[in-house]
Structure formats: structure tokens, C-alpha cells
mmCIF file of C-alpha atoms in Angstrom:
data_model
loop_
_atom_site.group_PDB
_atom_site.id
_atom_site.type_symbol
_atom_site.label_atom_id
_atom_site.label_comp_id
_atom_site.label_asym_id
_atom_site.label_seq_id
_atom_site.Cartn_x
_atom_site.Cartn_y
_atom_site.Cartn_z
ATOM 1 C CA GLY A 1 10.986 -79.187 14.572
ATOM 2 C CA ALA A 2 11.417 -75.546 13.787
ATOM 3 C CA VAL A 3 8.462 -73.341 12.914
ATOM 4 C CA VAL A 4 7.957 -71.588 9.610
ATOM 5 C CA SER A 5 5.022 -69.254 9.304
ATOM 6 C CA GLN A 6 3.556 -68.224 5.981
ATOM 7 C CA HIS A 7 1.153 -65.346 5.541
ATOM 8 C CA PRO A 8 -1.494 -64.983 4.303
ATOM 9 C CA SER A 9 -2.910 -68.491 4.137
ATOM 10 C CA ARG A 10 -5.423 -67.420 1.503
ATOM 11 C CA VAL A 11 -5.602 -64.382 -0.723
ATOM 12 C CA ILE A 12 -7.882 -63.291 -3.499
ATOM 13 C CA CYS A 13 -6.736 -60.484 -5.745
ATOM 14 C CA LYS A 14 -7.888 -58.801 -8.907
ATOM 15 C CA SER A 15 -6.195 -59.455 -12.189
ATOM 16 C CA GLY A 16 -3.397 -56.970 -12.813
ATOM 17 C CA THR A 17 -2.607 -56.297 -9.181
ATOM 18 C CA SER A 18 0.393 -57.535 -7.225
ATOM 19 C CA VAL A 19 0.311 -59.688 -4.133
ATOM 20 C CA LYS A 20 2.999 -60.344 -1.556
ATOM 21 C CA ILE A 21 3.414 -63.569 0.389
ATOM 22 C CA GLU A 22 5.598 -63.680 3.469
ATOM 23 C CA CYS A 23 7.572 -66.598 4.832
ATOM 24 C CA ARG A 24 9.046 -66.278 8.313
ATOM 25 C CA SER A 25 11.217 -68.582 10.350
ATOM 26 C CA LEU A 26 10.036 -68.051 13.906
ATOM 27 C CA ASP A 27 12.670 -69.758 15.997
ATOM 28 C CA PHE A 28 15.737 -70.116 13.836
ATOM 29 C CA GLN A 29 17.765 -68.163 11.324
ATOM 30 C CA ALA A 30 16.973 -69.248 7.799
ATOM 31 C CA THR A 31 20.083 -69.050 5.686
ATOM 32 C CA THR A 32 18.305 -70.572 2.735
ATOM 33 C CA MET A 33 14.678 -70.375 1.722
ATOM 34 C CA PHE A 34 12.821 -72.192 -1.026
ATOM 35 C CA TRP A 35 9.610 -71.284 -2.828
ATOM 36 C CA TYR A 36 7.403 -73.960 -4.350
ATOM 37 C CA ARG A 37 4.227 -73.834 -6.377
ATOM 38 C CA GLN A 38 1.576 -76.513 -6.573
ATOM 39 C CA PHE A 39 -1.083 -76.762 -9.253
ATOM 40 C CA PRO A 40 -4.206 -78.796 -8.477
ATOM 41 C CA LYS A 41 -3.530 -82.509 -8.576
ATOM 42 C CA GLN A 42 0.118 -81.915 -9.447
ATOM 43 C CA SER A 43 3.453 -81.962 -7.703
ATOM 44 C CA LEU A 44 5.001 -79.165 -5.746
ATOM 45 C CA MET A 45 7.404 -77.524 -8.171
ATOM 46 C CA LEU A 46 10.446 -75.648 -6.952
ATOM 47 C CA MET A 47 10.344 -72.079 -8.220
ATOM 48 C CA ALA A 48 13.442 -70.560 -6.690
ATOM 49 C CA THR A 49 16.071 -70.794 -3.999
ATOM 50 C CA SER A 50 17.220 -67.772 -2.069
ATOM 51 C CA ASN A 51 20.246 -67.507 0.143
ATOM 52 C CA GLU A 52 20.407 -64.644 2.604
ATOM 53 C CA GLY A 53 22.535 -61.875 1.236
ATOM 54 C CA SER A 54 22.389 -62.907 -2.394
ATOM 55 C CA LYS A 55 19.919 -62.890 -5.243
ATOM 56 C CA ALA A 56 17.458 -65.704 -5.662
ATOM 57 C CA THR A 57 18.224 -68.500 -8.084
ATOM 58 C CA TYR A 58 15.218 -69.282 -10.245
ATOM 59 C CA GLU A 59 14.403 -72.640 -11.772
ATOM 60 C CA GLN A 60 14.148 -72.963 -15.498
ATOM 61 C CA GLY A 61 10.884 -71.607 -16.840
ATOM 62 C CA VAL A 62 10.120 -69.399 -13.836
ATOM 63 C CA GLU A 63 9.869 -65.710 -14.719
ATOM 64 C CA LYS A 64 12.020 -63.765 -12.282
ATOM 65 C CA ASP A 65 10.307 -60.491 -13.150
ATOM 66 C CA LYS A 66 6.940 -62.045 -12.506
ATOM 67 C CA PHE A 67 7.814 -63.695 -9.220
ATOM 68 C CA LEU A 68 9.989 -61.354 -7.202
ATOM 69 C CA ILE A 69 11.758 -62.950 -4.279
ATOM 70 C CA ASN A 70 13.398 -60.976 -1.544
ATOM 71 C CA HIS A 71 15.292 -62.661 1.268
ATOM 72 C CA ALA A 72 15.173 -59.550 3.377
ATOM 73 C CA SER A 73 16.667 -60.963 6.547
ATOM 74 C CA LEU A 74 17.624 -64.244 8.161
ATOM 75 C CA THR A 75 14.020 -64.715 9.269
ATOM 76 C CA LEU A 76 11.987 -63.341 6.379
ATOM 77 C CA SER A 77 11.563 -64.049 2.700
ATOM 78 C CA THR A 78 8.855 -62.590 0.511
ATOM 79 C CA LEU A 79 7.408 -63.691 -2.804
ATOM 80 C CA THR A 80 5.642 -60.987 -4.795
ATOM 81 C CA VAL A 81 3.493 -62.051 -7.695
ATOM 82 C CA THR A 82 3.458 -59.010 -9.945
ATOM 83 C CA SER A 83 0.627 -58.144 -12.306
ATOM 84 C CA ALA A 84 -1.176 -61.304 -11.323
ATOM 85 C CA HIS A 85 -3.391 -63.113 -13.806
ATOM 86 C CA PRO A 86 -5.818 -65.997 -13.340
ATOM 87 C CA GLU A 87 -3.195 -68.495 -14.511
ATOM 88 C CA ASP A 88 -1.092 -67.493 -11.484
ATOM 89 C CA SER A 89 -3.781 -68.894 -9.213
ATOM 90 C CA SER A 90 -2.093 -71.671 -7.321
ATOM 91 C CA PHE A 91 -0.865 -72.912 -3.968
ATOM 92 C CA TYR A 92 2.474 -71.390 -3.007
ATOM 93 C CA ILE A 93 4.546 -72.861 -0.202
ATOM 94 C CA CYS A 94 7.890 -71.913 1.244
ATOM 95 C CA SER A 95 10.472 -73.818 3.180
ATOM 96 C CA ALA A 96 13.387 -72.560 5.226
ATOM 97 C CA SER A 97 16.696 -74.073 6.178
ATOM 98 C CA GLY A 98 19.176 -72.977 8.765
ATOM 99 C CA GLY A 99 22.147 -73.989 6.665
ATOM 100 C CA ARG A 100 23.404 -74.035 3.114
ATOM 101 C CA GLY A 101 24.426 -77.671 3.216
ATOM 102 C CA GLY A 102 22.197 -80.356 1.795
ATOM 103 C CA ASN A 103 21.903 -82.241 5.058
ATOM 104 C CA THR A 104 20.307 -79.329 6.873
ATOM 105 C CA GLU A 105 16.590 -79.943 7.118
ATOM 106 C CA ALA A 106 14.253 -77.463 5.489
ATOM 107 C CA PHE A 107 10.986 -76.765 7.300
ATOM 108 C CA PHE A 108 7.806 -75.897 5.448
ATOM 109 C CA GLY A 109 5.259 -73.182 5.966
ATOM 110 C CA GLN A 110 1.557 -73.936 5.739
ATOM 111 C CA GLY A 111 1.213 -72.528 2.255
ATOM 112 C CA THR A 112 -0.754 -69.724 0.616
ATOM 113 C CA ARG A 113 -3.628 -70.294 -1.728
ATOM 114 C CA LEU A 114 -3.722 -67.489 -4.272
ATOM 115 C CA THR A 115 -6.809 -66.897 -6.363
ATOM 116 C CA VAL A 116 -6.682 -64.265 -9.068
ATOM 117 C CA VAL A 117 -10.075 -63.109 -10.321
ATOM 118 C CA ALA B 1 16.511 -85.007 -14.246
ATOM 119 C CA GLN B 2 14.985 -86.604 -11.235
ATOM 120 C CA SER B 3 11.293 -87.397 -10.978
ATOM 121 C CA VAL B 4 8.925 -89.044 -8.528
ATOM 122 C CA THR B 5 5.811 -91.074 -9.206
ATOM 123 C CA GLN B 6 3.115 -91.781 -6.684
ATOM 124 C CA PRO B 7 0.721 -94.010 -8.586
ATOM 125 C CA ASP B 8 -2.134 -93.855 -6.096
ATOM 126 C CA ILE B 9 -4.075 -90.604 -5.950
ATOM 127 C CA HIS B 10 -6.382 -91.800 -3.175
ATOM 128 C CA ILE B 11 -6.203 -94.719 -0.795
ATOM 129 C CA THR B 12 -8.808 -95.725 1.761
ATOM 130 C CA VAL B 13 -7.767 -97.881 4.670
ATOM 131 C CA SER B 14 -9.765 -99.127 7.617
ATOM 132 C CA GLU B 15 -8.614 -97.939 10.996
ATOM 133 C CA GLY B 16 -6.259 -100.498 12.483
ATOM 134 C CA ALA B 17 -5.335 -101.973 9.118
ATOM 135 C CA SER B 18 -1.875 -101.808 7.630
ATOM 136 C CA LEU B 19 -0.866 -99.204 5.079
ATOM 137 C CA GLU B 20 1.567 -99.043 2.190
ATOM 138 C CA LEU B 21 1.943 -95.965 0.014
ATOM 139 C CA ARG B 22 3.927 -96.434 -3.144
ATOM 140 C CA CYS B 23 6.686 -94.202 -4.445
ATOM 141 C CA ASN B 24 8.953 -94.702 -7.425
ATOM 142 C CA TYR B 25 11.729 -92.344 -8.320
ATOM 143 C CA SER B 26 14.003 -91.679 -11.238
ATOM 144 C CA TYR B 27 17.477 -90.427 -10.494
ATOM 145 C CA GLY B 28 20.850 -91.298 -11.912
ATOM 146 C CA ALA B 29 22.889 -91.281 -8.755
ATOM 147 C CA THR B 30 22.202 -92.316 -5.179
ATOM 148 C CA PRO B 31 19.071 -90.415 -4.251
ATOM 149 C CA TYR B 32 18.124 -88.578 -1.137
ATOM 150 C CA LEU B 33 14.540 -89.672 -0.458
ATOM 151 C CA PHE B 34 11.847 -88.220 1.750
ATOM 152 C CA TRP B 35 8.281 -88.703 2.849
ATOM 153 C CA TYR B 36 6.251 -85.711 3.983
ATOM 154 C CA VAL B 37 2.726 -85.487 5.360
ATOM 155 C CA GLN B 38 0.402 -82.530 4.972
ATOM 156 C CA SER B 39 -2.747 -82.091 6.995
ATOM 157 C CA PRO B 40 -5.380 -79.620 5.805
ATOM 158 C CA GLY B 41 -4.306 -76.045 6.371
ATOM 159 C CA GLN B 42 -0.888 -77.034 7.606
ATOM 160 C CA GLY B 43 2.593 -77.159 6.196
ATOM 161 C CA LEU B 44 4.472 -80.250 5.159
ATOM 162 C CA GLN B 45 5.935 -82.272 7.998
ATOM 163 C CA LEU B 46 8.892 -84.573 7.459
ATOM 164 C CA LEU B 47 8.041 -88.180 8.315
ATOM 165 C CA LEU B 48 11.366 -89.751 7.445
ATOM 166 C CA LYS B 49 14.300 -89.541 5.108
ATOM 167 C CA TYR B 50 16.886 -91.778 3.511
ATOM 168 C CA PHE B 51 20.354 -90.494 2.775
ATOM 169 C CA SER B 52 22.496 -93.626 3.042
ATOM 170 C CA GLY B 53 23.067 -96.714 5.167
ATOM 171 C CA ASP B 54 20.293 -98.990 6.363
ATOM 172 C CA THR B 55 17.667 -99.235 3.658
ATOM 173 C CA LEU B 56 14.840 -99.588 6.176
ATOM 174 C CA VAL B 57 14.208 -96.189 7.661
ATOM 175 C CA GLN B 58 12.152 -95.494 10.753
ATOM 176 C CA GLY B 59 10.250 -92.253 11.030
ATOM 177 C CA ILE B 60 7.881 -90.436 13.294
ATOM 178 C CA LYS B 61 4.323 -91.496 14.108
ATOM 179 C CA GLY B 62 5.126 -95.174 13.593
ATOM 180 C CA PHE B 63 5.936 -94.887 9.888
ATOM 181 C CA GLU B 64 8.762 -96.643 8.115
ATOM 182 C CA ALA B 65 9.986 -96.806 4.540
ATOM 183 C CA GLU B 66 12.243 -99.143 2.641
ATOM 184 C CA PHE B 67 14.639 -98.040 -0.062
ATOM 185 C CA LYS B 68 14.907 -100.621 -2.834
ATOM 186 C CA ARG B 69 17.453 -99.565 -5.390
ATOM 187 C CA SER B 70 16.654 -102.436 -7.762
ATOM 188 C CA GLN B 71 13.025 -101.311 -7.953
ATOM 189 C CA SER B 72 13.703 -97.570 -7.678
ATOM 190 C CA SER B 73 11.150 -97.509 -4.905
ATOM 191 C CA PHE B 74 10.759 -95.951 -1.498
ATOM 192 C CA ASN B 75 7.403 -97.182 -0.208
ATOM 193 C CA LEU B 76 5.961 -95.904 3.026
ATOM 194 C CA ARG B 77 4.403 -98.338 5.493
ATOM 195 C CA LYS B 78 2.589 -98.344 8.779
ATOM 196 C CA PRO B 79 1.407 -101.516 10.513
ATOM 197 C CA SER B 80 -1.749 -100.049 12.038
ATOM 198 C CA VAL B 81 -3.394 -96.885 10.778
ATOM 199 C CA HIS B 82 -5.091 -94.406 13.094
ATOM 200 C CA TRP B 83 -7.860 -92.017 12.102
ATOM 201 C CA SER B 84 -5.450 -89.123 12.708
ATOM 202 C CA ASP B 85 -3.243 -90.411 9.884
ATOM 203 C CA ALA B 86 -5.763 -89.182 7.309
ATOM 204 C CA ALA B 87 -3.827 -86.593 5.294
ATOM 205 C CA GLU B 88 -1.939 -86.032 2.053
ATOM 206 C CA TYR B 89 1.385 -87.817 1.733
ATOM 207 C CA PHE B 90 4.191 -86.683 -0.529
ATOM 208 C CA CYS B 91 7.270 -88.557 -1.592
ATOM 209 C CA ALA B 92 10.236 -86.474 -2.689
ATOM 210 C CA VAL B 93 13.735 -86.910 -4.047
ATOM 211 C CA GLY B 94 16.570 -84.467 -3.550
ATOM 212 C CA ALA B 95 19.627 -84.042 -5.675
ATOM 213 C CA GLY B 96 21.554 -82.686 -2.730
ATOM 214 C CA GLY B 97 19.933 -83.589 0.537
ATOM 215 C CA PHE B 98 17.114 -81.213 1.396
ATOM 216 C CA GLN B 99 18.064 -78.866 -1.393
ATOM 217 C CA LYS B 100 15.920 -78.609 -4.526
ATOM 218 C CA LEU B 101 13.397 -81.300 -3.720
ATOM 219 C CA VAL B 102 11.306 -82.861 -6.463
ATOM 220 C CA PHE B 103 7.934 -84.025 -5.219
ATOM 221 C CA GLY B 104 5.448 -86.615 -6.353
ATOM 222 C CA THR B 105 1.825 -85.669 -6.909
ATOM 223 C CA GLY B 106 0.815 -86.928 -3.503
ATOM 224 C CA THR B 107 -1.483 -89.644 -2.194
ATOM 225 C CA ARG B 108 -4.525 -88.735 -0.167
ATOM 226 C CA LEU B 109 -5.114 -91.206 2.631
ATOM 227 C CA LEU B 110 -8.644 -91.684 3.897
ATOM 228 C CA VAL B 111 -9.226 -93.719 7.040
ATOM 229 C CA SER B 112 -12.574 -95.429 7.463
ATOM 230 C CA PRO B 113 -13.982 -96.417 10.855
#
């Protein structure tokens, strides 16, 4: 399968600062990227979907001003957690798809564990 | 709205024994169903998927799953578990193929010698 690289794998930041997480498709062009969040012992929850060239679509209850998503190119999407607080500590994982259709497989990155202290 | 339940948080299986991981879903229409595996420090890897057709789906690494509409289930099976199968397994349902997946809480598989 295709390779999706997520960076960093772990990050610790101070409360009130912002942190950026990168998601790169290494060997294919990612038309669509997805960002998920996973709380301990809970499901992965879809936060937003971004299509290259358009604004991200956020799921209900996800603050778009808090979680800024930029699908900068066909190989890179970034998630910026702004003014992070301890409750933002979580596991964030992206996936990338080479098409907009539902039958196009989305490949996952290895995830980023964010700890806000 | 769709949802997925994986009732087993942990399962321990002896190496060489058979495995079944349970997954129940809730979705009004014909679901798109998936099983993913996640090893520590790695991303999710697709094991298999069901979109339509034959309800018994074969996947990678010797896994298979059976879609049972009457039971709203999509259980994952493997006839003989290997130590390398120890990982976290996620069942997911998609409203439109791979788009907007809804995941279960995962089942951690431990393999004993």
C-alpha cells in the first residue's frame, strides 16, 4: 500500500502554545485527507475532511478555529492545534486518499501523541 | 448515525489457536465495513473490507471476516494465530466507502506462547 508519514510522532507542549502536525503522502497524490482524534480507550473520531484546493469540512462539535487544517498541496496536510490546553491532549491520526470517490482507499499515518502540560 | 461496537477490550489467545474478534455495527443502509490493525507506533493497516457481494471476505495475513446482515455483525477470524498478530484491531463502518469512517473502540489482541 501507499505510505503516509505523520510528524512528529510525539509532542509535548505548554498550555497556551500552538502545535503543528504534518501529514504527508510519500508516494501518491492525496486529493483528500482526513484527520481523526482518539481519546484513551475510545474510538477514533473523525475531526475533518480536507480536499485539495478547498477548505476543510469539519465534523459537528469540532472547533474550526481551534483545529486549523491546511491542505497545502497534494502531498501535505497540516493540523495546527491553537492555544492548546490539557484537554487537547490526545492521539491525532491522519489518513490520505488519492481520490474523492468513496471506493478509493485511504491510507493512515502512524499518528501523533500530543501532550499539553 | 452509524456506530460500531467492539465488545471485547482485550483478548488473549494462545499461539496457534483460532481467533474471532467481534464487531457489531449500526447503520440504516448497506454498510461499508472494514477491519484495521495497528501495531505499536505504526499507522492503521487495512486488513479487509466489505462493500458488497460475497459476505465472506478474505483479507491479508490470513484473516477473514463474515458480514451477517441479520445480526449486524462483521466478525474477524483467523484459524491459527501467530505471535506477530499481537496488536490493536479496529472495526469501522463507512457511510460512503472509505470516506468518513466511524471506528469501534478497538480490541487489543495478546498472544501467549
